[in-house]
PDB file of C-alpha atoms in Angstrom:
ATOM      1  CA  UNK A   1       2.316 192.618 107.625  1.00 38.00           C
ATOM      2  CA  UNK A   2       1.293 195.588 105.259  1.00 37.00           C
ATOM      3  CA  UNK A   3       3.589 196.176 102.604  1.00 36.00           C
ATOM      4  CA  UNK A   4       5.143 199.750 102.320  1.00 36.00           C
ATOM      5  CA  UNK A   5       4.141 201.389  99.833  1.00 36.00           C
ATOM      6  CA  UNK A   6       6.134 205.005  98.457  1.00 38.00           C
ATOM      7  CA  UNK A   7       3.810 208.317  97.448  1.00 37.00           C
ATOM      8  CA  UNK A   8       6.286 208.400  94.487  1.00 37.00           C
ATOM      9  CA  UNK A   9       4.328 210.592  91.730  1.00 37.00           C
ATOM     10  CA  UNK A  10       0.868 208.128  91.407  1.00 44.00           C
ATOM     11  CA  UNK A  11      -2.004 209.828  91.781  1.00 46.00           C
ATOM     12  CA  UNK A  12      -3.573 210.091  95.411  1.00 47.00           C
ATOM     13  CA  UNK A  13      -6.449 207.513  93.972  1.00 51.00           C
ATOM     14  CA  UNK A  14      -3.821 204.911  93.294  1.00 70.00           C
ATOM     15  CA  UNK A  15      -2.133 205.125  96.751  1.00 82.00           C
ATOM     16  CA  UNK A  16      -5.861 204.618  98.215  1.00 82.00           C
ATOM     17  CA  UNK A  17      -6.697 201.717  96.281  1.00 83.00           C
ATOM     18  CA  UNK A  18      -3.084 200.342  97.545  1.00 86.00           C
ATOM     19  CA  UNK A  19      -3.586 200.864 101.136  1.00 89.00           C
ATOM     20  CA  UNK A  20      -7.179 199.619 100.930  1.00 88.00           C
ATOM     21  CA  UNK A  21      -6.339 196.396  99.365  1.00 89.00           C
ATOM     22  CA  UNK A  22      -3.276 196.495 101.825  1.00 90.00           C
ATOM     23  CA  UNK A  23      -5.264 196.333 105.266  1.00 92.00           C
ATOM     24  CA  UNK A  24      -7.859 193.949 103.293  1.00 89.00           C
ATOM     25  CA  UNK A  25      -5.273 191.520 102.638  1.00 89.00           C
ATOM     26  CA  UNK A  26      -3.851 191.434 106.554  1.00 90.00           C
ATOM     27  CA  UNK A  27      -7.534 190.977 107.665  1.00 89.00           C
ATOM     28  CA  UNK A  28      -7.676 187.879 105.347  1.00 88.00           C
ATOM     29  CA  UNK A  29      -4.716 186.838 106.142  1.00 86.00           C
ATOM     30  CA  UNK A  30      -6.087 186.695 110.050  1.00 87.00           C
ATOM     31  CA  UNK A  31      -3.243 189.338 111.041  1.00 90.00           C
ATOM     32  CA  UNK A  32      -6.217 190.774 112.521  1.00 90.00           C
ATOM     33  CA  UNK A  33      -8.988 188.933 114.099  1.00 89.00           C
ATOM     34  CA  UNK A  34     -12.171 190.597 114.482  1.00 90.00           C
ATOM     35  CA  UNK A  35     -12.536 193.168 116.903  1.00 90.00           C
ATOM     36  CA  UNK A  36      -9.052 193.295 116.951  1.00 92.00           C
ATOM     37  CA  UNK A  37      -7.879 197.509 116.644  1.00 92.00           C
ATOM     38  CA  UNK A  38      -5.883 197.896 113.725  1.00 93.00           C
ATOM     39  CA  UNK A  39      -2.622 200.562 114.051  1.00 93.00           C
ATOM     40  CA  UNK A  40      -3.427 204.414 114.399  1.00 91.00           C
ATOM     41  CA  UNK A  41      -3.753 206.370 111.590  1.00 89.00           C
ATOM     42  CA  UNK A  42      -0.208 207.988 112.303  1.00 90.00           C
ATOM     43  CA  UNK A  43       1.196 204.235 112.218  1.00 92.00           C
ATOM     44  CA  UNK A  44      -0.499 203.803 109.224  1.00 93.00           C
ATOM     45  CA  UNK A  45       1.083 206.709 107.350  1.00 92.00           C
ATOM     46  CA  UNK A  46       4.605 205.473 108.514  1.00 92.00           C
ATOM     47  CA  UNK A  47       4.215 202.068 107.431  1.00 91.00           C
ATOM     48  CA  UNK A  48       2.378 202.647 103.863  1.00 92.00           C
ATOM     49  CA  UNK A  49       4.735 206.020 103.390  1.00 91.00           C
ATOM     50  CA  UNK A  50       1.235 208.154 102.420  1.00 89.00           C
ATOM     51  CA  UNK A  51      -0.520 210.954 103.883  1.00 89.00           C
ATOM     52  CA  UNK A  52      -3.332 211.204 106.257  1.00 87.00           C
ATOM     53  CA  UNK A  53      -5.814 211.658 104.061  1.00 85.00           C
ATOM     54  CA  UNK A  54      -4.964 208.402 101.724  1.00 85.00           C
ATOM     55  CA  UNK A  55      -5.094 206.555 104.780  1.00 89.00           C
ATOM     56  CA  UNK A  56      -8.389 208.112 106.294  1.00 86.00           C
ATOM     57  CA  UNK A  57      -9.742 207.471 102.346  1.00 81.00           C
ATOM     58  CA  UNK A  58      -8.628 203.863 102.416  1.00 83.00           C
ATOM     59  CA  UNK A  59     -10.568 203.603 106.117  1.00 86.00           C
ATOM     60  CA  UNK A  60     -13.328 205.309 104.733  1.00 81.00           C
ATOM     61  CA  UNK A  61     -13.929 202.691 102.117  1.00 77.00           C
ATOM     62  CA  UNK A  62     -13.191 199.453 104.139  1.00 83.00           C
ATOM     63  CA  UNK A  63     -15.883 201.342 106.958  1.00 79.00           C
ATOM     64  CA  UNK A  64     -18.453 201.969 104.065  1.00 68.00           C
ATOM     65  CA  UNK A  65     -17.800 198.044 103.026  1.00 71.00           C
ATOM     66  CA  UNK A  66     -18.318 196.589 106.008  1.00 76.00           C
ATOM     67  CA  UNK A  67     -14.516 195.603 106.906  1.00 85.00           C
ATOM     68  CA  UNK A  68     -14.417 198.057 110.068  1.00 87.00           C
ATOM     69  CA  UNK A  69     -15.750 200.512 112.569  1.00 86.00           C
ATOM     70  CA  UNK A  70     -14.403 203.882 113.045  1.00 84.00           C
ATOM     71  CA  UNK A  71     -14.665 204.599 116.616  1.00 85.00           C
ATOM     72  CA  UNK A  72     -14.775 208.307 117.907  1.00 77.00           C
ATOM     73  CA  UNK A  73     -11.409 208.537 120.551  1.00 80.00           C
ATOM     74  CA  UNK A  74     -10.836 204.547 120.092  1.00 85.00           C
ATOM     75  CA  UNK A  75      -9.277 203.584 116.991  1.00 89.00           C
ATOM     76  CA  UNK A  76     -10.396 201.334 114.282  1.00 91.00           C
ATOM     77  CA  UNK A  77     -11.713 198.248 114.826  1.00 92.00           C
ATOM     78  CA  UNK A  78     -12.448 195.149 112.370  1.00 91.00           C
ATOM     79  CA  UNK A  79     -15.857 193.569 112.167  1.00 89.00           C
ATOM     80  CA  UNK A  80     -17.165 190.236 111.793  1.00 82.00           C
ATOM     81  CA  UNK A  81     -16.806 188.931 108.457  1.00 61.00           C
ATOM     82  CA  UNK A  82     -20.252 187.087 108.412  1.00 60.00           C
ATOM     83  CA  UNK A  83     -21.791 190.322 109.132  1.00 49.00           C
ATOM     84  CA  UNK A  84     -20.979 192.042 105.726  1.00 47.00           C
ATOM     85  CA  UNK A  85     -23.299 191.191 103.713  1.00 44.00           C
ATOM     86  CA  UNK A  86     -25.740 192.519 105.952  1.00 43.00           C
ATOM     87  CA  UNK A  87     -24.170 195.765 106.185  1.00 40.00           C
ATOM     88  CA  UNK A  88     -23.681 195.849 102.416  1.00 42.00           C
ATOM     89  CA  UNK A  89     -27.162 196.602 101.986  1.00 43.00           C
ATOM     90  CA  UNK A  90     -27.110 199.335 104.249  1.00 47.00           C
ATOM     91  CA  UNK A  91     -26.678 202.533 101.750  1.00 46.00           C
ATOM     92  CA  UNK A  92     -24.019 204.817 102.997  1.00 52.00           C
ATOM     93  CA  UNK A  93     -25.211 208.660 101.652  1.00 49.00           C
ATOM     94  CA  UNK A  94     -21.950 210.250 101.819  1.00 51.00           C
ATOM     95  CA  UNK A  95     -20.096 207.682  99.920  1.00 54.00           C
ATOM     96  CA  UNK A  96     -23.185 207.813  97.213  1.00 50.00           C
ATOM     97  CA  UNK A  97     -22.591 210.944  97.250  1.00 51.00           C
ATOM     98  CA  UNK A  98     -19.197 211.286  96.837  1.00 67.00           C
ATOM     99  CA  UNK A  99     -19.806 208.097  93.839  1.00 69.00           C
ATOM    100  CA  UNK A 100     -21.853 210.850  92.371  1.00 73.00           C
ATOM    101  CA  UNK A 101     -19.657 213.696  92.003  1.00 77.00           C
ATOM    102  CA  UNK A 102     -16.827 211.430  90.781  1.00 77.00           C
ATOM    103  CA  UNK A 103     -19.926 210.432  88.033  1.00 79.00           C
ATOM    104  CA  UNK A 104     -20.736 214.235  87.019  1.00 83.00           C
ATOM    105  CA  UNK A 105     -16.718 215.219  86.583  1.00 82.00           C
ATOM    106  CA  UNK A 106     -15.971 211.853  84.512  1.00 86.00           C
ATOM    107  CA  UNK A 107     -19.311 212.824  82.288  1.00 90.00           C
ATOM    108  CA  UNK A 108     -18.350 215.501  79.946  1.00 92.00           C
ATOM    109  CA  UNK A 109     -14.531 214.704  79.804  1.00 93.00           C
ATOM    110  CA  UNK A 110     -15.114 210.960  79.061  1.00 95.00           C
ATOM    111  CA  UNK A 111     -17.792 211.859  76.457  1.00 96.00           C
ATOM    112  CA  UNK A 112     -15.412 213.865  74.829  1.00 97.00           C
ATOM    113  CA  UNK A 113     -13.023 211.161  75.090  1.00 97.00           C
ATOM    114  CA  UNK A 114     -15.165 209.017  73.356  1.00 97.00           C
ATOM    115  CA  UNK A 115     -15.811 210.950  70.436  1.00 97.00           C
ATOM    116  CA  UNK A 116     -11.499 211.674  69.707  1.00 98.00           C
ATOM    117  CA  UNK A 117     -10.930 207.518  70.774  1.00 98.00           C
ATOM    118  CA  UNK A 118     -13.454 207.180  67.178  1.00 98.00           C
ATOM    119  CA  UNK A 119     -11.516 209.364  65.281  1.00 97.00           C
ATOM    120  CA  UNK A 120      -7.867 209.320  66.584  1.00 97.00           C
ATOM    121  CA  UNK A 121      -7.213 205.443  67.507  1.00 97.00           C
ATOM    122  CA  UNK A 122      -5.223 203.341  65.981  1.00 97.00           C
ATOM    123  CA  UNK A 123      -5.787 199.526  65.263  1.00 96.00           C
ATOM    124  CA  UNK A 124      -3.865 198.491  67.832  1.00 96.00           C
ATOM    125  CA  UNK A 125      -5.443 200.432  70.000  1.00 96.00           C
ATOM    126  CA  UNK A 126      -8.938 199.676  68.954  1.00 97.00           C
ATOM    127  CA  UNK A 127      -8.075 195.999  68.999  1.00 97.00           C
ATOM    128  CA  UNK A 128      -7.153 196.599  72.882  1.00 95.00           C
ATOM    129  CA  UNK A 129     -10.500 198.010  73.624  1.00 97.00           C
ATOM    130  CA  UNK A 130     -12.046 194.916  71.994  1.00 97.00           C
ATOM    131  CA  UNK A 131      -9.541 193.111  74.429  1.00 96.00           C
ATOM    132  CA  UNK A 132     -10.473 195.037  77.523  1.00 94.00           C
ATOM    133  CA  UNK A 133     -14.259 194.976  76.592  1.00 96.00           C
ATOM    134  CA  UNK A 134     -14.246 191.025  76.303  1.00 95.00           C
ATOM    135  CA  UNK A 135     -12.295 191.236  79.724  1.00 93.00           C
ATOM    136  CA  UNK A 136     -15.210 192.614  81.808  1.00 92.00           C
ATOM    137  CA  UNK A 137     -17.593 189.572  80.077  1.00 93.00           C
ATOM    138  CA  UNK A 138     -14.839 187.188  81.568  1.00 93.00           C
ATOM    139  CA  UNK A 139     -15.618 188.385  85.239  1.00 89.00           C
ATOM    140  CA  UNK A 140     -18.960 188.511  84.162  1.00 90.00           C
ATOM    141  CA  UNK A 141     -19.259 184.371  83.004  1.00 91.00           C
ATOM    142  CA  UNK A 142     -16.724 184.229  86.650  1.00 88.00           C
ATOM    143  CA  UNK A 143     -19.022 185.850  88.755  1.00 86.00           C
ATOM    144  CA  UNK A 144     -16.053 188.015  89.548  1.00 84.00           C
ATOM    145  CA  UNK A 145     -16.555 191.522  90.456  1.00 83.00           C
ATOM    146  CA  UNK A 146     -15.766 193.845  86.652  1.00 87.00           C
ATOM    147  CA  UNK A 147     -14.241 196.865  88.540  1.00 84.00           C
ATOM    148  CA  UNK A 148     -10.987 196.154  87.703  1.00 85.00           C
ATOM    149  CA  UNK A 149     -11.474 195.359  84.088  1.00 89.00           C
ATOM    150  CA  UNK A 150     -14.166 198.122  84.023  1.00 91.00           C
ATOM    151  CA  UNK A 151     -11.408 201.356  84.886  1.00 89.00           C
ATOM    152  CA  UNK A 152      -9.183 199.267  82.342  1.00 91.00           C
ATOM    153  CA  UNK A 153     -11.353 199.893  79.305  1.00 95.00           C
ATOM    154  CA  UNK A 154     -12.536 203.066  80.217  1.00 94.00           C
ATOM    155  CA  UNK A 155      -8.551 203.610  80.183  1.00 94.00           C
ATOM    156  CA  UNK A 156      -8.010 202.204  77.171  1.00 96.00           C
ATOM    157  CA  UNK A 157     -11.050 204.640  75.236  1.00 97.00           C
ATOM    158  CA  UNK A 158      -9.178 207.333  76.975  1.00 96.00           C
ATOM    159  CA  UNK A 159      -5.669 206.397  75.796  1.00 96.00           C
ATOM    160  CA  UNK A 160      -6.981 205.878  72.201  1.00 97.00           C
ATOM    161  CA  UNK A 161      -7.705 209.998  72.389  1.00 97.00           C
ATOM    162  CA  UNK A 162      -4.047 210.312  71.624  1.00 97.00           C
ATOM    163  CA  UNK A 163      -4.153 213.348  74.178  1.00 96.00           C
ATOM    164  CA  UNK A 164      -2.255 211.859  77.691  1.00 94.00           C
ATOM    165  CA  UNK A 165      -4.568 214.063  79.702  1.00 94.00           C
ATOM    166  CA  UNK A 166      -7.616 212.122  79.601  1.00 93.00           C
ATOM    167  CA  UNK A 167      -5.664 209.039  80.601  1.00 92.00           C
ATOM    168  CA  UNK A 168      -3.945 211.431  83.197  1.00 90.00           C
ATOM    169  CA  UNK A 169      -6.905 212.262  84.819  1.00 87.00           C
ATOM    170  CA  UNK A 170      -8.718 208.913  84.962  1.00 86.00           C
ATOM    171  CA  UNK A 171      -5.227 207.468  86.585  1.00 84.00           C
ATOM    172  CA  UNK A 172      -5.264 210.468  89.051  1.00 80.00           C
ATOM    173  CA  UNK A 173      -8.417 208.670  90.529  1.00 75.00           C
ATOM    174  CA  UNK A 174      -7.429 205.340  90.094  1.00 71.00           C
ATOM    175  CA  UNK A 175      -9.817 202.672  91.025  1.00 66.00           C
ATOM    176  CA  UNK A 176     -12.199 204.873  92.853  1.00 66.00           C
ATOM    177  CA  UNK A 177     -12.831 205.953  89.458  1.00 70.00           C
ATOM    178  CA  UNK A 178     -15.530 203.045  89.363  1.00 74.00           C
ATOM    179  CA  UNK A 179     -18.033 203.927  91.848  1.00 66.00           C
ATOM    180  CA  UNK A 180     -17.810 201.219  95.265  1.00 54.00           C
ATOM    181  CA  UNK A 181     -21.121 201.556  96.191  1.00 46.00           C
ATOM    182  CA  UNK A 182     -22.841 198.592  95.937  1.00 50.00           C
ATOM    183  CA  UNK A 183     -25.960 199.039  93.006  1.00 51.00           C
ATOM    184  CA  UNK A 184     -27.442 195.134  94.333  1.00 50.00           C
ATOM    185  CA  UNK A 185     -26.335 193.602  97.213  1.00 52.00           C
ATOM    186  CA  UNK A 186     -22.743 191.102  96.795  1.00 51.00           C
ATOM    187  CA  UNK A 187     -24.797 187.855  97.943  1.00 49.00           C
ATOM    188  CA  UNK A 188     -28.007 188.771  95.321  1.00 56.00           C
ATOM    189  CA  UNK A 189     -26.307 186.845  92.751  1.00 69.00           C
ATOM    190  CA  UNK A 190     -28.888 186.636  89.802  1.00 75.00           C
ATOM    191  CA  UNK A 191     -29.698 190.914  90.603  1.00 77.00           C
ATOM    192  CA  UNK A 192     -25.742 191.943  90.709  1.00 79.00           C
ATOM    193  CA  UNK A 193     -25.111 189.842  87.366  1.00 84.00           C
ATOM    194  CA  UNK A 194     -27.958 191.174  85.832  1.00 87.00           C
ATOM    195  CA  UNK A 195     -26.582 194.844  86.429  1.00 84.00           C
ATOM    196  CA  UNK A 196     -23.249 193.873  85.415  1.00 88.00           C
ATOM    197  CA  UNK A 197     -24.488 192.670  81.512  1.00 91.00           C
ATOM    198  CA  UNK A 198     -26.804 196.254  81.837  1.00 90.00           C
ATOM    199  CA  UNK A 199     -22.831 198.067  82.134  1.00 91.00           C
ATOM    200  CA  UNK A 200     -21.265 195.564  79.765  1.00 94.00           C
ATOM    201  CA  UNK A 201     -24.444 196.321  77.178  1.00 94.00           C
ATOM    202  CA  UNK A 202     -23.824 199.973  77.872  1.00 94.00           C
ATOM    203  CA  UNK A 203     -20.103 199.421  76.987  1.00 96.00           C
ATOM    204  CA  UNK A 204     -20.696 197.698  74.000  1.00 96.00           C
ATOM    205  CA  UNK A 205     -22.175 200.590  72.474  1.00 96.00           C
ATOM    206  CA  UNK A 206     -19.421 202.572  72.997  1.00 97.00           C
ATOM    207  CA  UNK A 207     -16.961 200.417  71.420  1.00 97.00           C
ATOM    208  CA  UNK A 208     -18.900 199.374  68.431  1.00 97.00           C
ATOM    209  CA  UNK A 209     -19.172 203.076  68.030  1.00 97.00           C
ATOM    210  CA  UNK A 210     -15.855 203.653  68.139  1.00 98.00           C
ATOM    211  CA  UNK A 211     -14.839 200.661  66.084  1.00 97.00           C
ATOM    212  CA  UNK A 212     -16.802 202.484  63.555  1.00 97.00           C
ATOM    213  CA  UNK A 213     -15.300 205.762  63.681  1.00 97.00           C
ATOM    214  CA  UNK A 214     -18.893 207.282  64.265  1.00 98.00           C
ATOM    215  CA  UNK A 215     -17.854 209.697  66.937  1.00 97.00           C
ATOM    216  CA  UNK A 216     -20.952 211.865  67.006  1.00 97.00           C
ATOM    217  CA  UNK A 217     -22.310 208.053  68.259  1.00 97.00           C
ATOM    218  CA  UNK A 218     -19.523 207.102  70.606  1.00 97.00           C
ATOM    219  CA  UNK A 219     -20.327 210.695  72.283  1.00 97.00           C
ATOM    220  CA  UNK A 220     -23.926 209.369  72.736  1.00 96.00           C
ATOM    221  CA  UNK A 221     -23.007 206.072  73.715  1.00 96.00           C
ATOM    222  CA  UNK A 222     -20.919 207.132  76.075  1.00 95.00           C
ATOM    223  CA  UNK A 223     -23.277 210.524  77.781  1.00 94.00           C
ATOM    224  CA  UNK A 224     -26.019 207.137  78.010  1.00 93.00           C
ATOM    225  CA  UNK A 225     -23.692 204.946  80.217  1.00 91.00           C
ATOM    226  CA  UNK A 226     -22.694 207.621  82.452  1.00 89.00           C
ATOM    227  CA  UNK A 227     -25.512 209.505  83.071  1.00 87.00           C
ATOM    228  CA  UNK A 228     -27.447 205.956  83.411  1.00 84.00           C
ATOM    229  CA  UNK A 229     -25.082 205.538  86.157  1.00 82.00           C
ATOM    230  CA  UNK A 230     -25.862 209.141  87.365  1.00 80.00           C
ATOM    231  CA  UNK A 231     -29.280 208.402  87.898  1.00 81.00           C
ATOM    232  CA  UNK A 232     -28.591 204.628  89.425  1.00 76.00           C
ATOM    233  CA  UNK A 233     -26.803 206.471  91.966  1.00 71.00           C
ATOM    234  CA  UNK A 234     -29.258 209.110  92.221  1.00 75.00           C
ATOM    235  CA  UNK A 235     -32.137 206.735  92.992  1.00 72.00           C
ATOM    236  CA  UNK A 236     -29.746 204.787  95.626  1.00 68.00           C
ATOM    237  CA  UNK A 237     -29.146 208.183  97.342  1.00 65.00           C
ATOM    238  CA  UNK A 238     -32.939 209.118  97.344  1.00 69.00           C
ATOM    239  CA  UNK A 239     -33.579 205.329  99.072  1.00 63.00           C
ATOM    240  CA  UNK A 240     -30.934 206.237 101.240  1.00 57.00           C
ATOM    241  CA  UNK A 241     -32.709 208.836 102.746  1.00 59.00           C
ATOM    242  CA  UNK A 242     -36.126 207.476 102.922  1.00 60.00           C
ATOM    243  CA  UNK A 243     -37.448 208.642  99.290  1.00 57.00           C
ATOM    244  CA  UNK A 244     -38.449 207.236  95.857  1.00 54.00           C
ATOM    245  CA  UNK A 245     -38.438 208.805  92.375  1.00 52.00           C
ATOM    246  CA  UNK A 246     -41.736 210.383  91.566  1.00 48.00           C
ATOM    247  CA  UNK A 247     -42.765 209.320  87.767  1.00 41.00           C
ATOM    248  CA  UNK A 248     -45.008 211.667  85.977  1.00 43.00           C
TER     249      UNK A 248
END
């Protein structure tokens, strides 16, 4: 049964992420079978104590991950298990491009970000974004997925600004701060750990950086990883839709 969960004053991204997990954990659990319908988005909204649109958000991301169908006039239905990792590599252009414009707003604020955490933080606080960064290595070495630990440093860089709005925003969006979409495919092991040392390498640079109080190279470090991902997602959109990146 799906715990109830209170709008309180989280952001709307943190209520997603809560109802997401939610539903997840009852279709693990076997409260739903598959191709069992799970309740109606009105029941939803009672139970979890949200709005509509944090519940059609958390539908919208277990549909683009494979957990369910959305089904015009029916209701929402869950799917087969052992046919998600097929449908993981199916590339799902709206959510890319929603991943995308989450990318382009974090950009200039978290570059900013970067540049005051070099300046402003304290050693405590630069001694938690050692902590954080060595985190996302852990799930690396695990083979566990680094979203998680990946919002958590990005929170810490933004917390070490001294200035609660940068730390405001990025909690707004909660975990869909991290893009969902799937770069490599969950069962390509060797590919998605390979992409996962490519962020943690891109991360490192920011922290040294900051460790060294060179902001005008945190700034860098930091424009690198996110536009990298920019483009990542870019190219994953243009597959999406049938094209490839011309090279000159």
């Amino acid at each position: 049964m799906a715990v109830e969960l209170k709008t309180g004053r989280k952001g709307s991204g943190s209520l997603v992420a809560k109802v997401e997990q939610s539903l997840r954990d009852a279709i693990l659990a076997g409260n739903y079978a598959p191709g069992d319908r799970l309740p109606s988005e009105i029941e939803l909204t009672e139970t979890h104590g949200v709005s509509r649109t944090v519940v059609r958000e958390a539908v919208t991301a277990l549909r683009c991950d494979g957990w369910v169908d959305v089904r015009q006039g029916a209701g929402i239905f869950v799917l087969d298990r052992s046919t998600i990792p097929q449908k993981s590599e199916t590339l799902d252009g709206a959510r890319l491009a929603s991943d995308l414009e989450v990318l382009e707003v974090r950009t200039p604020l978290e570059i900013e970000a970067a540049g005051l955490a070099a300046l402003r933080r304290s050693p405590a606080q630069e001694e938690l974004i050692f902590d954080c960064h060595a985190a996302v290595l852990r799930c690396i070495n695990e083979n566990r997925s680094i979203r998680e630990a990946d919002l958590a440093l990005h929170l810490a860089i933004a917390a070490a600004t001294n200035n609660p709005l940068f730390t405001q925003f990025l909690e707004q969006q909660g975990q869909h701060a991290i893009p969902q979409s799937k770069v490599v495919a969950e069962h390509q092991n060797d590919e998605q750990t390979a992409y996962r040392r490519l962020i943690h390498k891109e991360h490192e640079a920011v922290v040294l950086a900051i460790s060294d109080a060179d902001d005008r190279a945190a700034r860098l470090a930091m424009q690198n990883h996110l536009r990298g991902s920019q483009l990542r997602y870019r190219d994953l959109l243009r597959a999406a839709r049938g094209l490839e990146r011309s090279f000159p």
